[in-house]
Amino acid sequence: ETVLTQSPDTLSLTPGERATLSCRASQSVSSRNLAWYQQKLGQAPRLLIYGAASRATGIPDRFSGSGSGTDFTLTISRLEPEDFAVYYCQQSGSSPRTFGQGTKVEIK
Amino acid sequence: QVHLVQSGTEVKEPGASVKVSCKTSGYTFIAYYIHWVRQAPGQGLEWMGWINPNSGDTNYAQKFQGRVTMTRDTSISTAYIDLNSLTSDDTALYFCTRASRATPEHDYWGQGTLLTVSS
């Protein structure tokens, strides 16, 4: 099973700041099979980034993804109030599909 | 537009079974696999498995093997998950979501079905 470890667990920032979230895989993941999701309390996850670096439909360009192999990053260039949420990475290249444990981006 | 609409809240006793539905619309049902993901209270996302609506083939996470069954009814574009021998550890929000071999990411999700297992 491919274990995804996200860091940090919690990121305390103010609106306007830059957020950098990390996702490290226990074995190599094809970029094609790495996605990022945003989840707000009580809601379904929302696809942000697919293929490690492609923004999903309707996702603002302040969200960007990068990385390859075992190290991937989600960057939010300037935090807006609606960006405070939990973020998950997921790999779909091997079964079982696995998610990272999540990074909570909270208001400082 | 694409919609995945799930059945409502369930409360079950330990040892019971539950069946949750996921009715889809706005796209060709057999073109996308339906995956099930659950989230225990205050916890992260856990992938349970998928069904290929075209063939009926399934792939379950080993953790749920023997206890989960995923089915579909193509005539009404609906997928189902059946989970038996419920325990309190199965208390969670259950989501259906779609993906395909060509587009492996989950671009649309159901709203979630809350299952509470309690005596």
Short mmCIF file of C-alpha atoms in Angstrom, two decimals:
data_model
loop_
_atom_site.label_atom_id
_atom_site.label_comp_id
_atom_site.label_asym_id
_atom_site.label_seq_id
_atom_site.Cartn_x
_atom_site.Cartn_y
_atom_site.Cartn_z
CA GLU A 1 0.00 0.00 0.00
CA THR A 2 1.27 3.47 -0.86
CA VAL A 3 1.27 5.59 2.27
CA LEU A 4 0.91 9.34 1.78
CA THR A 5 2.23 11.56 4.57
CA GLN A 6 1.20 15.19 4.56
CA SER A 7 2.98 17.97 6.39
CA PRO A 8 2.39 19.95 8.39
CA ASP A 9 -0.72 18.63 10.12
CA THR A 10 -1.85 22.21 10.75
CA LEU A 11 -0.83 25.46 9.11
CA SER A 12 -1.76 28.68 10.93
CA LEU A 13 -1.70 31.65 8.55
CA THR A 14 -3.40 34.97 7.92
CA PRO A 15 -5.33 35.93 4.81
CA GLY A 16 -2.97 37.11 2.08
CA GLU A 17 -0.15 34.83 3.14
CA ARG A 18 1.28 31.99 1.07
CA ALA A 19 0.53 28.40 2.04
CA THR A 20 2.79 25.52 1.13
CA LEU A 21 1.51 21.99 1.77
CA SER A 22 3.59 18.85 1.32
CA CYS A 23 2.62 15.29 0.40
CA ARG A 24 5.26 12.58 0.53
CA ALA A 25 4.63 9.07 -0.82
CA SER A 26 6.15 5.86 0.51
CA GLN A 27 6.82 4.79 -3.09
CA SER A 28 6.91 6.55 -6.41
CA VAL A 29 3.59 7.83 -7.74
CA SER A 30 3.05 8.78 -11.35
CA SER A 31 2.19 12.46 -11.58
CA ARG A 32 -0.87 11.44 -13.57
CA ASN A 33 -2.20 9.74 -10.45
CA LEU A 34 -1.74 12.45 -7.83
CA ALA A 35 -4.60 14.76 -6.92
CA TRP A 36 -5.37 17.35 -4.25
CA TYR A 37 -8.75 17.97 -2.65
CA GLN A 38 -10.15 20.68 -0.41
CA GLN A 39 -12.75 19.82 2.22
CA LYS A 40 -14.79 22.14 4.39
CA LEU A 41 -16.66 21.01 7.47
CA GLY A 42 -19.69 18.91 6.62
CA GLN A 43 -19.06 19.03 2.89
CA ALA A 44 -17.83 16.58 0.29
CA PRO A 45 -14.24 16.97 -0.88
CA ARG A 46 -13.69 19.25 -3.87
CA LEU A 47 -11.14 18.45 -6.54
CA LEU A 48 -8.50 21.18 -6.77
CA ILE A 49 -5.55 19.70 -8.65
CA TYR A 50 -5.22 16.58 -10.80
CA GLY A 51 -2.23 15.13 -12.59
CA ALA A 52 -0.12 16.74 -9.84
CA ALA A 53 -0.21 20.17 -11.50
CA SER A 54 -3.44 20.74 -13.47
CA ARG A 55 -6.15 22.88 -11.94
CA ALA A 56 -9.66 21.46 -11.99
CA THR A 57 -12.47 23.38 -13.63
CA GLY A 58 -13.29 26.59 -11.83
CA ILE A 59 -10.31 26.50 -9.47
CA PRO A 60 -8.64 29.91 -9.08
CA ASP A 61 -5.07 30.31 -10.28
CA ARG A 62 -3.82 31.06 -6.76
CA PHE A 63 -3.85 27.25 -6.34
CA SER A 64 -0.95 25.40 -7.92
CA GLY A 65 0.49 21.92 -7.69
CA SER A 66 3.95 20.61 -8.36
CA GLY A 67 6.23 17.68 -7.74
CA SER A 68 7.01 14.21 -8.99
CA GLY A 69 8.00 10.78 -7.80
CA THR A 70 7.53 10.78 -4.04
CA ASP A 71 7.32 14.49 -3.26
CA PHE A 72 4.41 16.72 -4.17
CA THR A 73 3.40 20.22 -3.15
CA LEU A 74 0.22 22.25 -3.13
CA THR A 75 0.74 26.00 -3.00
CA ILE A 76 -1.87 28.66 -2.34
CA SER A 77 -0.21 31.91 -3.37
CA ARG A 78 -2.37 34.33 -1.37
CA LEU A 79 -4.87 32.93 1.07
CA GLU A 80 -8.44 34.12 0.75
CA PRO A 81 -10.90 33.71 3.66
CA GLU A 82 -12.66 30.86 1.84
CA ASP A 83 -9.40 28.87 1.55
CA PHE A 84 -9.27 27.97 5.25
CA ALA A 85 -10.12 24.29 5.15
CA VAL A 86 -8.56 20.81 5.20
CA TYR A 87 -6.54 19.65 2.21
CA TYR A 88 -5.89 16.05 1.19
CA CYS A 89 -3.60 14.51 -1.37
CA GLN A 90 -4.57 11.21 -2.98
CA GLN A 91 -2.87 8.67 -5.20
CA SER A 92 -4.82 6.61 -7.70
CA GLY A 93 -1.97 4.68 -9.29
CA SER A 94 -2.05 1.60 -7.14
CA SER A 95 -4.71 -0.27 -5.19
CA PRO A 96 -5.82 0.56 -2.62
CA ARG A 97 -6.17 4.21 -3.48
CA THR A 98 -4.90 6.14 -0.51
CA PHE A 99 -5.28 9.62 0.92
CA GLY A 100 -2.91 11.58 3.04
CA GLN A 101 -4.07 12.31 6.58
CA GLY A 102 -4.85 15.90 5.66
CA THR A 103 -3.44 19.34 6.39
CA LYS A 104 -5.68 21.83 8.13
CA VAL A 105 -5.13 25.43 7.06
CA GLU A 106 -6.47 27.61 9.85
CA ILE A 107 -6.69 31.31 10.49
CA LYS A 108 -3.91 32.56 12.73
CA GLN B 1 -24.69 19.10 -15.22
CA VAL B 2 -23.31 16.15 -13.32
CA HIS B 3 -24.99 15.14 -10.08
CA LEU B 4 -24.50 12.30 -7.64
CA VAL B 5 -27.31 12.19 -5.09
CA GLN B 6 -27.11 9.80 -2.17
CA SER B 7 -29.76 8.29 0.05
CA GLY B 8 -30.44 9.67 3.49
CA THR B 9 -29.14 9.23 6.99
CA GLU B 10 -29.08 5.73 8.43
CA VAL B 11 -29.07 4.53 12.03
CA LYS B 12 -28.30 0.86 12.56
CA GLU B 13 -27.62 -1.46 15.46
CA PRO B 14 -24.36 -3.38 15.74
CA GLY B 15 -24.43 -6.52 13.62
CA ALA B 16 -26.91 -5.11 11.14
CA SER B 17 -26.44 -4.30 7.46
CA VAL B 18 -26.91 -1.08 5.53
CA LYS B 19 -27.41 -0.28 1.86
CA VAL B 20 -26.68 3.21 0.57
CA SER B 21 -27.59 4.39 -2.91
CA CYS B 22 -25.96 6.90 -5.24
CA LYS B 23 -28.15 8.13 -8.08
CA THR B 24 -26.25 9.77 -10.91
CA SER B 25 -27.34 12.10 -13.67
CA GLY B 26 -25.87 14.44 -16.26
CA TYR B 27 -23.39 12.01 -17.78
CA THR B 28 -23.14 8.51 -19.25
CA PHE B 29 -23.36 6.26 -16.20
CA ILE B 30 -21.32 3.40 -17.63
CA ALA B 31 -18.44 5.68 -18.66
CA TYR B 32 -17.17 6.29 -15.12
CA TYR B 33 -16.38 3.98 -12.24
CA ILE B 34 -18.16 4.71 -8.97
CA HIS B 35 -15.92 4.74 -5.92
CA TRP B 36 -16.96 4.79 -2.28
CA VAL B 37 -15.02 6.78 0.32
CA ARG B 38 -15.85 7.13 3.98
CA GLN B 39 -14.92 9.55 6.73
CA ALA B 40 -15.27 8.76 10.40
CA PRO B 41 -16.09 11.70 12.68
CA GLY B 42 -13.12 14.05 12.90
CA GLN B 43 -10.98 11.74 10.77
CA GLY B 44 -9.58 11.65 7.24
CA LEU B 45 -10.80 10.07 4.02
CA GLU B 46 -10.74 6.30 3.57
CA TRP B 47 -11.16 4.64 0.16
CA MET B 48 -13.39 1.56 0.22
CA GLY B 49 -13.46 0.37 -3.38
CA TRP B 50 -14.99 0.81 -6.80
CA ILE B 51 -17.49 -0.68 -9.19
CA ASN B 52 -17.31 -0.54 -12.95
CA PRO B 53 -20.94 0.19 -13.90
CA ASN B 54 -20.38 -1.14 -17.41
CA SER B 55 -19.24 -4.64 -16.45
CA GLY B 56 -20.21 -4.87 -12.79
CA ASP B 57 -16.60 -5.66 -11.89
CA THR B 58 -15.56 -4.54 -8.44
CA ASN B 59 -12.38 -3.89 -6.51
CA TYR B 60 -12.59 -3.64 -2.74
CA ALA B 61 -10.01 -2.45 -0.25
CA GLN B 62 -8.71 -5.47 1.62
CA LYS B 63 -9.98 -4.02 4.90
CA PHE B 64 -13.57 -4.41 3.71
CA GLN B 65 -13.28 -7.68 1.79
CA GLY B 66 -16.06 -10.08 2.81
CA ARG B 67 -18.13 -7.35 4.38
CA VAL B 68 -18.83 -4.98 1.49
CA THR B 69 -20.72 -5.43 -1.75
CA MET B 70 -20.97 -2.80 -4.47
CA THR B 71 -23.65 -3.14 -7.10
CA ARG B 72 -25.33 -1.04 -9.75
CA ASP B 73 -28.56 -0.72 -11.68
CA THR B 74 -27.78 0.70 -15.09
CA SER B 75 -31.47 1.21 -15.90
CA ILE B 76 -31.66 3.96 -13.30
CA SER B 77 -27.99 5.07 -13.30
CA THR B 78 -27.62 4.20 -9.65
CA ALA B 79 -24.85 2.57 -7.66
CA TYR B 80 -25.15 0.94 -4.26
CA ILE B 81 -22.92 -0.05 -1.41
CA ASP B 82 -23.91 -2.75 1.03
CA LEU B 83 -21.98 -3.09 4.28
CA ASN B 84 -22.77 -5.85 6.77
CA SER B 85 -21.74 -6.90 10.29
CA LEU B 86 -21.72 -3.26 11.31
CA THR B 87 -19.84 -2.08 14.37
CA SER B 88 -19.47 1.32 15.96
CA ASP B 89 -16.25 1.72 13.93
CA ASP B 90 -18.42 1.94 10.81
CA THR B 91 -20.02 5.15 12.04
CA ALA B 92 -19.00 7.59 9.34
CA LEU B 93 -20.04 9.79 6.45
CA TYR B 94 -20.08 7.71 3.26
CA PHE B 95 -19.44 9.37 -0.10
CA CYS B 96 -19.83 8.09 -3.63
CA THR B 97 -17.62 9.69 -6.25
CA ARG B 98 -16.78 9.02 -9.87
CA ALA B 99 -13.52 8.50 -11.72
CA SER B 100 -12.39 6.75 -14.86
CA ARG B 101 -9.27 5.03 -16.16
CA ALA B 102 -8.64 8.03 -18.38
CA THR B 103 -9.37 10.56 -15.64
CA PRO B 104 -8.45 8.84 -12.37
CA GLU B 105 -9.18 11.83 -10.17
CA HIS B 106 -12.53 12.21 -8.40
CA ASP B 107 -14.15 15.21 -10.04
CA TYR B 108 -17.71 14.84 -8.74
CA TRP B 109 -18.91 13.63 -5.37
CA GLY B 110 -22.19 12.80 -3.73
CA GLN B 111 -23.29 14.86 -0.76
CA GLY B 112 -22.55 12.08 1.70
CA THR B 113 -24.70 9.69 3.73
CA LEU B 114 -24.28 9.63 7.48
CA LEU B 115 -24.33 6.18 9.01
CA THR B 116 -24.54 5.87 12.77
CA VAL B 117 -24.08 2.44 14.34
CA SER B 118 -25.31 2.36 17.89
CA SER B 119 -27.25 0.15 20.21
#
